[in-house]
Amino acid sequence: MRQKTPNEIALTLLLVGLTIIFLIAVATIPSFASYAGGSIPVSILAALLITLIPTTIAALLSAIGIAGMDRLVRFNVLAKSGRAVEAAGDIDVLLLDKTGTITVGDRQATEFRPVGGATPARLAEAALLASLADETPEGRSIVLLAREKFGQTVQALPADAEIIAFTAQTRVSGVTIDGSTIRKGAVDSILKALPGVGGTGTADDLRRITDEIARAGGTPLAVAQDGELLGAIFLKDIVKAGIRERFGELRQMGIRTVMITGDNPLTAASIAAEAGVDDFLAQATPEDKLALIRKEQEGGRLVAMCGDGTNDAPALAQADVGVAMNTGTQAAREAGNMVDLDSDPTKLIEVVGLGKQLLMTRGALTTFSVANDVAKYFAIIPAMFVVLYPGLGVLNVMGLATPQSAILSAIIFNALIIPLLVPLALRGVTYRPIGAGPLLARNLAIYGLGGLIAPFVGIKLIDLAVGGLGLV
């Protein structure tokens, strides 16, 4: 279950605290009245509870959440709950899967680099056979390159071929044909699968070549056949256009970006530098992603995760905000609490902005609601006790006609103010990337002061109308 945001916890405590205070106050009023030698009618007690309990903000919370989800749809992002949008406004760390998120996700094989006594043609043939059952864009590009550059004509694997499926744990795939086993995968995984090869000169040549590929921003795949290293495949990653500038905007918002990839550290560092992320996690397994998210959350930070693969699903489910790419797998879309229909990870900038707008809207209306309740004291309290304590008449700063009209006016105002605030809840308060101090001062000036003034004006006008119509 995703953790609650600090704002959600704070508002819950505020509403619960105010509700308890008002319930205790209303419950003890009859005793005070009895002590003073009088009594308070139940109708007045009910009016006091209705007007003073924090019904205004509680009634508007659903409207604010629904409006946030609706505004998000305009950016082609589907949120499964208003809480997900709100959490986006509070995130501190953004984790992004590299392939398909930061990069285009369609890595292409561009070169075969043999090692030892292997020839480019032999490496190309082995790579093709290991990739014929690979339906990923990378696998198809390897087959295409082998056919175009080396004239390989094999169209399909024999019926008795044994396919070695790729997994996130082994990071190796391949095929066994006529007793010959061909493996293709991450360099370290291939070397680990070939005991006794790691310290040879051929292995050193392979590492030198794959390091060159990694420094160039590519992804190297090692190929081996029957315990012999044949060489490496150069897979070129393409970083999405404009993503560096968008990550710069996230940095200005105080959000740290972390790229997660299964690539080796050299490739990861090259792509991270090109994309402009703040940090990266290389050679990451699904368990590593999950552990990183939990570590950040244990440090008190809210985490957003963008991903598109089945191996991203556990991390998307654990993250406070899980944004699944629409082009990703069904498992990823089900695990996330948002789905980006455009599959653009930088869309989170708009999501964060809308989340902050939702938080500002709720904060502004909460400020207005609390100030509104304070102002209503001056209508209800003097009206209740003026007979028992005539000195309280000095608190009738509104100059309301009678205790009865004061109570009725406050109830009517309380019933009108919620519908009048619904348009603001739906439209939202405009978000501006300014500091917390100026933002607080602005909200107090507009909604705090406005919340104090509005009841004075509104209740007085209603009191005049009630008296004019002879309702009391």
XYZ file of C-alpha atoms in Angstrom:
472
model
C 0.000 0.000 0.000
C 1.369 3.440 -0.964
C 2.286 5.776 1.896
C 0.305 8.918 2.640
C 1.778 12.248 1.601
C 2.788 14.816 4.268
C 0.008 17.154 3.097
C -2.557 14.373 3.288
C -1.472 13.504 6.832
C -1.485 17.170 7.893
C -4.969 17.822 6.517
C -6.348 14.656 8.090
C -4.942 15.660 11.485
C -6.348 19.192 11.076
C -9.845 18.007 10.187
C -9.908 15.365 12.918
C -8.532 17.827 15.471
C -11.056 20.556 14.627
C -13.915 18.060 14.614
C -12.960 16.773 18.083
C -12.603 20.323 19.428
C -16.005 21.399 18.106
C -17.712 18.226 19.338
C -16.293 18.766 22.827
C -17.266 22.453 22.739
C -20.847 21.758 21.682
C -21.195 18.890 24.163
C -20.093 21.068 27.112
C -22.159 24.171 26.273
C -25.376 22.892 27.978
C -23.437 22.415 31.219
C -22.110 25.986 31.105
C -25.597 27.299 30.347
C -27.061 25.306 33.245
C -24.337 26.653 35.554
C -25.317 30.198 34.512
C -28.947 29.508 35.373
C -30.250 29.123 31.829
C -30.557 26.647 29.026
C -29.621 26.365 25.362
C -32.229 24.904 22.971
C -31.210 21.790 21.058
C -31.935 23.599 17.786
C -29.268 26.187 18.585
C -26.782 23.482 19.523
C -27.471 21.761 16.205
C -26.997 25.059 14.365
C -23.694 25.612 16.157
C -22.420 22.146 15.234
C -23.477 22.491 11.588
C -21.907 25.898 11.082
C -18.678 25.424 13.011
C -17.647 21.852 12.235
C -15.190 21.825 9.241
C -17.777 20.876 6.635
C -16.616 23.386 4.017
C -13.229 21.881 3.162
C -14.450 18.320 3.731
C -17.219 18.867 1.191
C -14.779 20.298 -1.361
C -12.063 17.605 -1.138
C -13.802 15.293 -3.607
C -14.334 18.130 -6.084
C -10.648 19.103 -5.859
C -9.494 15.524 -6.481
C -11.853 14.923 -9.412
C -10.869 18.243 -10.970
C -7.183 17.317 -10.679
C -7.796 14.035 -12.498
C -9.767 15.874 -15.194
C -6.987 18.415 -15.773
C -4.497 15.562 -16.024
C -6.526 13.958 -18.816
C -5.938 17.090 -20.898
C -2.245 16.140 -20.913
C -3.110 12.608 -22.053
C -2.338 11.121 -18.640
C -4.894 8.894 -16.937
C -4.830 8.870 -13.132
C -6.538 6.106 -11.200
C -7.237 8.366 -8.212
C -7.083 11.996 -7.122
C -4.649 10.912 -4.425
C -2.142 9.924 -7.118
C -2.267 13.441 -8.591
C -1.807 14.966 -5.152
C 1.171 12.731 -4.382
C 2.808 13.915 -7.620
C 2.915 17.419 -6.213
C 5.023 16.207 -3.279
C 7.560 13.914 -4.947
C 11.269 14.348 -4.238
C 12.816 11.642 -6.436
C 11.943 10.517 -9.969
C 13.180 7.111 -11.132
C 13.143 6.436 -14.857
C 13.743 3.242 -16.743
C 16.216 3.967 -19.538
C 14.992 1.899 -22.468
C 11.724 3.197 -23.870
C 11.598 5.990 -21.313
C 14.754 8.095 -21.588
C 15.839 6.513 -24.864
C 13.599 5.814 -27.836
C 13.503 2.163 -26.827
C 14.358 0.854 -30.281
C 18.046 0.022 -29.971
C 19.596 -0.887 -33.307
C 22.557 -3.158 -34.006
C 25.131 -1.144 -35.962
C 28.309 -3.241 -35.908
C 29.799 -6.679 -35.199
C 33.236 -6.607 -33.498
C 34.972 -10.009 -33.374
C 37.683 -11.060 -30.903
C 40.327 -13.764 -30.906
C 40.347 -15.885 -34.049
C 36.685 -15.274 -34.905
C 35.829 -13.545 -38.183
C 33.086 -10.906 -38.551
C 31.114 -13.353 -40.702
C 31.222 -16.102 -38.067
C 30.211 -13.628 -35.344
C 27.358 -12.388 -37.533
C 26.127 -15.950 -38.182
C 26.162 -16.843 -34.480
C 24.461 -13.565 -33.528
C 21.758 -14.166 -36.144
C 21.047 -17.709 -34.913
C 20.875 -16.478 -31.293
C 18.458 -13.710 -32.320
C 16.021 -15.468 -34.666
C 13.709 -16.257 -31.736
C 14.229 -12.796 -30.214
C 11.168 -10.661 -31.033
C 12.525 -7.488 -29.447
C 13.547 -4.532 -31.660
C 17.171 -5.251 -30.737
C 16.891 -8.890 -31.783
C 15.269 -8.034 -35.108
C 17.933 -5.395 -35.817
C 20.713 -7.964 -35.219
C 19.106 -10.348 -37.720
C 18.703 -7.544 -40.254
C 22.325 -6.358 -39.879
C 23.673 -9.919 -40.286
C 21.673 -10.398 -43.480
C 22.478 -7.017 -45.003
C 26.224 -6.848 -44.234
C 27.192 -10.519 -44.336
C 24.601 -12.131 -46.581
C 23.261 -14.502 -43.952
C 20.293 -16.359 -45.418
C 18.993 -18.507 -42.530
C 15.287 -17.694 -42.168
C 14.208 -19.860 -39.232
C 15.561 -22.150 -36.549
C 15.288 -25.941 -36.962
C 12.333 -27.573 -35.267
C 14.567 -29.361 -32.751
C 16.401 -26.174 -31.704
C 16.338 -25.446 -27.959
C 15.781 -21.764 -27.221
C 17.470 -20.170 -24.187
C 15.039 -17.479 -23.021
C 16.268 -14.154 -21.655
C 15.549 -13.346 -18.008
C 16.344 -10.296 -15.904
C 18.341 -12.541 -13.566
C 20.586 -14.313 -16.119
C 20.623 -11.478 -18.700
C 21.506 -14.072 -21.323
C 19.573 -15.588 -24.221
C 20.498 -17.893 -27.044
C 19.884 -21.222 -28.729
C 21.180 -24.787 -28.861
C 21.340 -26.313 -32.399
C 22.683 -29.773 -33.186
C 24.559 -29.870 -29.891
C 26.115 -26.432 -30.421
C 25.167 -23.769 -27.863
C 25.223 -20.082 -28.759
C 24.792 -17.468 -26.041
C 24.153 -13.728 -26.380
C 23.887 -11.251 -23.512
C 25.550 -8.874 -21.079
C 29.330 -9.141 -21.030
C 29.674 -10.050 -17.342
C 26.889 -12.626 -17.632
C 28.486 -14.294 -20.665
C 31.896 -14.423 -18.969
C 30.308 -15.828 -15.811
C 28.639 -18.547 -17.889
C 32.011 -19.568 -19.390
C 34.276 -20.828 -16.570
C 37.976 -20.418 -17.297
C 37.529 -17.790 -20.015
C 37.492 -14.699 -17.796
C 41.276 -14.359 -17.409
C 42.296 -15.066 -21.003
C 43.586 -12.576 -23.534
C 40.418 -13.022 -25.571
C 38.336 -11.968 -22.570
C 40.564 -8.913 -22.112
C 40.074 -8.006 -25.785
C 36.331 -8.408 -25.347
C 36.293 -6.083 -22.338
C 38.357 -3.495 -24.219
C 35.941 -3.561 -27.154
C 32.825 -3.463 -24.992
C 34.274 -0.595 -22.941
C 34.773 1.357 -26.185
C 31.154 0.656 -27.151
C 29.928 1.710 -23.708
C 31.925 4.965 -23.731
C 30.379 5.771 -27.108
C 26.937 5.529 -25.478
C 26.112 2.134 -26.962
C 25.072 -1.124 -25.366
C 27.459 -4.035 -25.951
C 26.193 -7.594 -26.197
C 28.731 -10.399 -25.996
C 28.368 -13.529 -28.162
C 29.877 -16.955 -27.385
C 29.594 -20.372 -28.988
C 30.499 -23.652 -27.292
C 32.616 -21.928 -24.641
C 34.463 -19.688 -27.151
C 34.099 -15.899 -27.153
C 33.305 -14.644 -30.641
C 32.950 -10.893 -30.041
C 30.447 -8.150 -29.325
C 27.447 -6.508 -30.958
C 27.207 -2.696 -30.910
C 23.634 -1.612 -30.023
C 23.077 2.111 -30.403
C 20.778 3.880 -27.921
C 19.030 7.064 -29.037
C 18.128 9.598 -26.321
C 14.735 11.232 -26.836
C 14.880 14.763 -28.222
C 14.567 17.644 -25.744
C 14.733 15.396 -22.700
C 17.816 17.097 -21.224
C 16.017 20.454 -21.032
C 12.972 18.856 -19.423
C 15.114 17.204 -16.750
C 16.621 20.634 -16.086
C 13.098 21.906 -15.350
C 12.530 19.035 -12.918
C 15.793 19.933 -11.187
C 14.575 23.522 -10.748
C 11.452 22.120 -9.079
C 13.679 20.352 -6.544
C 13.180 16.868 -7.986
C 16.172 14.541 -8.301
C 16.152 12.287 -11.377
C 17.664 8.794 -11.333
C 18.018 6.637 -14.457
C 17.657 2.877 -13.950
C 19.108 0.482 -16.502
C 20.373 -3.029 -16.913
C 23.359 -1.720 -18.891
C 26.912 -1.754 -17.586
C 28.123 1.304 -15.623
C 30.067 2.808 -18.552
C 27.067 2.779 -20.885
C 24.806 3.997 -18.102
C 27.168 6.885 -17.294
C 27.342 7.923 -20.953
C 23.552 7.891 -21.426
C 22.992 9.623 -18.068
C 25.385 12.427 -19.036
C 23.722 12.842 -22.440
C 20.201 12.839 -20.978
C 21.082 15.145 -18.073
C 19.820 12.998 -15.181
C 21.240 13.521 -11.683
C 22.178 9.911 -10.948
C 21.897 6.387 -12.334
C 21.653 2.778 -11.205
C 23.414 0.379 -13.592
C 22.989 -3.376 -14.059
C 19.736 -3.105 -12.156
C 17.503 -6.112 -11.593
C 13.805 -5.761 -10.626
C 14.888 -6.410 -7.022
C 17.441 -3.571 -7.230
C 14.770 -1.139 -8.427
C 12.464 -2.138 -5.611
C 15.257 -1.829 -3.040
C 16.194 1.652 -4.271
C 12.605 2.889 -3.994
C 12.239 1.493 -0.480
C 15.545 3.064 0.545
C 14.398 6.493 -0.662
C 11.023 6.091 1.055
C 12.660 5.058 4.319
C 14.564 8.350 4.118
C 11.242 10.205 4.161
C 11.176 10.981 0.434
C 8.263 10.480 -1.940
C 9.232 8.591 -5.078
C 7.815 8.611 -8.587
C 8.691 5.839 -11.014
C 8.337 5.815 -14.800
C 8.561 2.487 -16.589
C 7.154 0.377 -19.375
C 8.248 -3.231 -18.882
C 6.985 -6.217 -16.932
C 10.168 -6.099 -14.840
C 9.214 -2.531 -13.855
C 5.846 -3.613 -12.402
C 7.009 -4.252 -8.789
C 8.760 -0.857 -8.681
C 5.725 0.902 -10.196
C 3.502 -0.667 -7.544
C 5.855 0.323 -4.694
C 6.409 3.923 -5.831
C 4.205 6.690 -4.432
C 3.492 7.734 -8.015
C 3.841 4.974 -10.625
C 3.587 6.303 -14.187
C 3.361 3.502 -16.739
C 4.010 4.162 -20.414
C 1.038 3.324 -22.630
C 3.384 1.525 -25.042
C 4.527 -0.709 -22.188
C 3.259 -4.069 -20.999
C -0.105 -4.797 -19.430
C 1.605 -5.667 -16.138
C 3.249 -2.227 -16.005
C -0.010 -0.402 -16.757
C -1.847 -2.337 -14.040
C 0.881 -1.721 -11.444
C 1.076 2.051 -11.941
C -1.451 4.527 -10.599
C -1.093 6.663 -13.737
C -0.810 5.815 -17.434
C 0.868 8.204 -19.875
C -0.929 7.783 -23.199
C 1.898 9.574 -25.047
C 4.647 7.450 -23.419
C 6.641 10.600 -22.656
C 8.459 10.360 -19.296
C 9.059 14.110 -19.197
C 5.270 14.499 -19.030
C 5.817 14.170 -15.286
C 6.707 17.868 -15.300
C 3.072 18.639 -16.132
C 1.917 15.980 -13.664
C 4.000 17.563 -10.896
C 2.698 21.025 -11.785
C -0.901 19.786 -11.625
C -0.169 17.984 -8.360
C 1.215 21.176 -6.854
C -1.825 23.083 -8.149
C -4.086 20.545 -6.458
C -2.172 20.934 -3.182
C -2.283 24.726 -3.430
C -6.010 24.630 -4.142
C -6.670 22.424 -1.154
C -4.392 24.520 1.051
C -6.041 27.751 -0.072
C -9.548 26.423 0.529
C -8.499 24.949 3.881
C -7.153 28.358 4.918
C -10.389 29.983 3.766
C -12.481 27.364 5.593
C -10.665 27.764 8.932
C -10.792 31.566 8.727
C -14.441 31.275 7.734
C -15.222 29.240 10.871
C -13.438 31.782 13.090
C -15.562 34.590 11.653
C -18.779 32.638 12.243
C -18.017 32.572 15.972
C -18.944 36.240 16.067
C -22.401 35.416 14.769
C -23.220 32.310 16.780
C -21.506 32.678 20.188
C -22.888 36.135 21.083
C -26.361 35.054 19.938
C -26.295 31.977 22.149
C -25.136 33.572 25.381
C -26.218 37.200 25.138
C -29.282 36.508 27.317
C -27.215 34.747 29.987
C -24.210 37.064 29.686
C -25.337 40.471 28.367
C -21.712 41.564 28.303
C -21.126 39.290 25.325
C -23.167 41.704 23.235
C -19.909 43.578 22.612
C -18.831 40.641 20.417
C -21.758 41.269 18.101
C -19.462 43.297 15.835
C -21.730 42.643 12.856
C -24.641 44.344 14.516
C -26.965 41.438 13.799
C -30.627 42.123 14.570
C -31.540 39.295 16.961
C -30.033 36.020 18.218
C -32.560 34.141 16.095
C -31.693 36.027 12.888
C -27.960 35.632 13.627
C -28.266 31.861 13.883
C -30.467 31.586 10.797
C -28.142 33.860 8.795
C -25.101 31.794 9.760
C -26.826 28.555 8.717
C -27.889 30.042 5.367
C -24.383 31.423 4.748
C -22.876 28.044 5.592
C -25.207 26.367 3.062
C -24.356 28.888 0.325
C -20.580 29.122 0.718
C -19.842 25.519 -0.350
C -21.592 25.772 -3.777
C -19.948 29.165 -4.292
C -16.488 27.653 -3.699
C -17.017 24.631 -5.982
C -16.011 26.560 -9.167
C -12.710 27.542 -7.506
C -12.142 23.926 -6.430
C -12.768 22.735 -9.985
C -10.701 25.465 -11.664
C -7.848 25.266 -9.188
C -5.495 27.902 -7.841
C -2.818 28.926 -10.347
C 0.539 27.309 -9.599
C 3.634 29.499 -9.696
C 7.088 28.052 -8.942
C 7.885 30.365 -6.017
C 9.303 29.651 -2.566
C 7.268 28.286 0.307
C 7.510 31.555 2.277
C 6.102 33.867 -0.428
C 3.507 31.238 -1.308
C 2.299 31.027 2.300
C 2.161 34.825 2.598
C 0.182 35.048 -0.642
C -2.362 32.420 0.399
C -2.817 33.945 3.861
C -3.358 37.379 2.349
C -5.885 36.194 -0.236
C -7.675 33.230 1.306
C -6.993 33.763 5.008
C -8.074 37.401 4.979
C -10.802 36.607 2.462
C -12.081 33.828 4.695
C -12.393 36.291 7.582
C -14.072 39.056 5.605
C -16.516 36.959 3.534
C -18.604 35.689 6.501
C -18.855 39.185 8.013
C -20.180 40.576 4.753
C -22.249 37.537 3.795
C -23.916 36.942 7.173
C -24.681 40.643 7.591
C -26.359 40.822 4.165
C -28.339 37.659 4.867
C -29.349 39.042 8.295
C -30.689 42.172 6.624
C -32.630 40.048 4.129
C -33.994 37.774 6.879
C -35.146 40.798 8.896
C -36.597 42.491 5.830
C -38.584 39.412 4.873
C -39.778 38.930 8.452
C -38.530 35.343 8.641
C -37.718 35.703 12.373
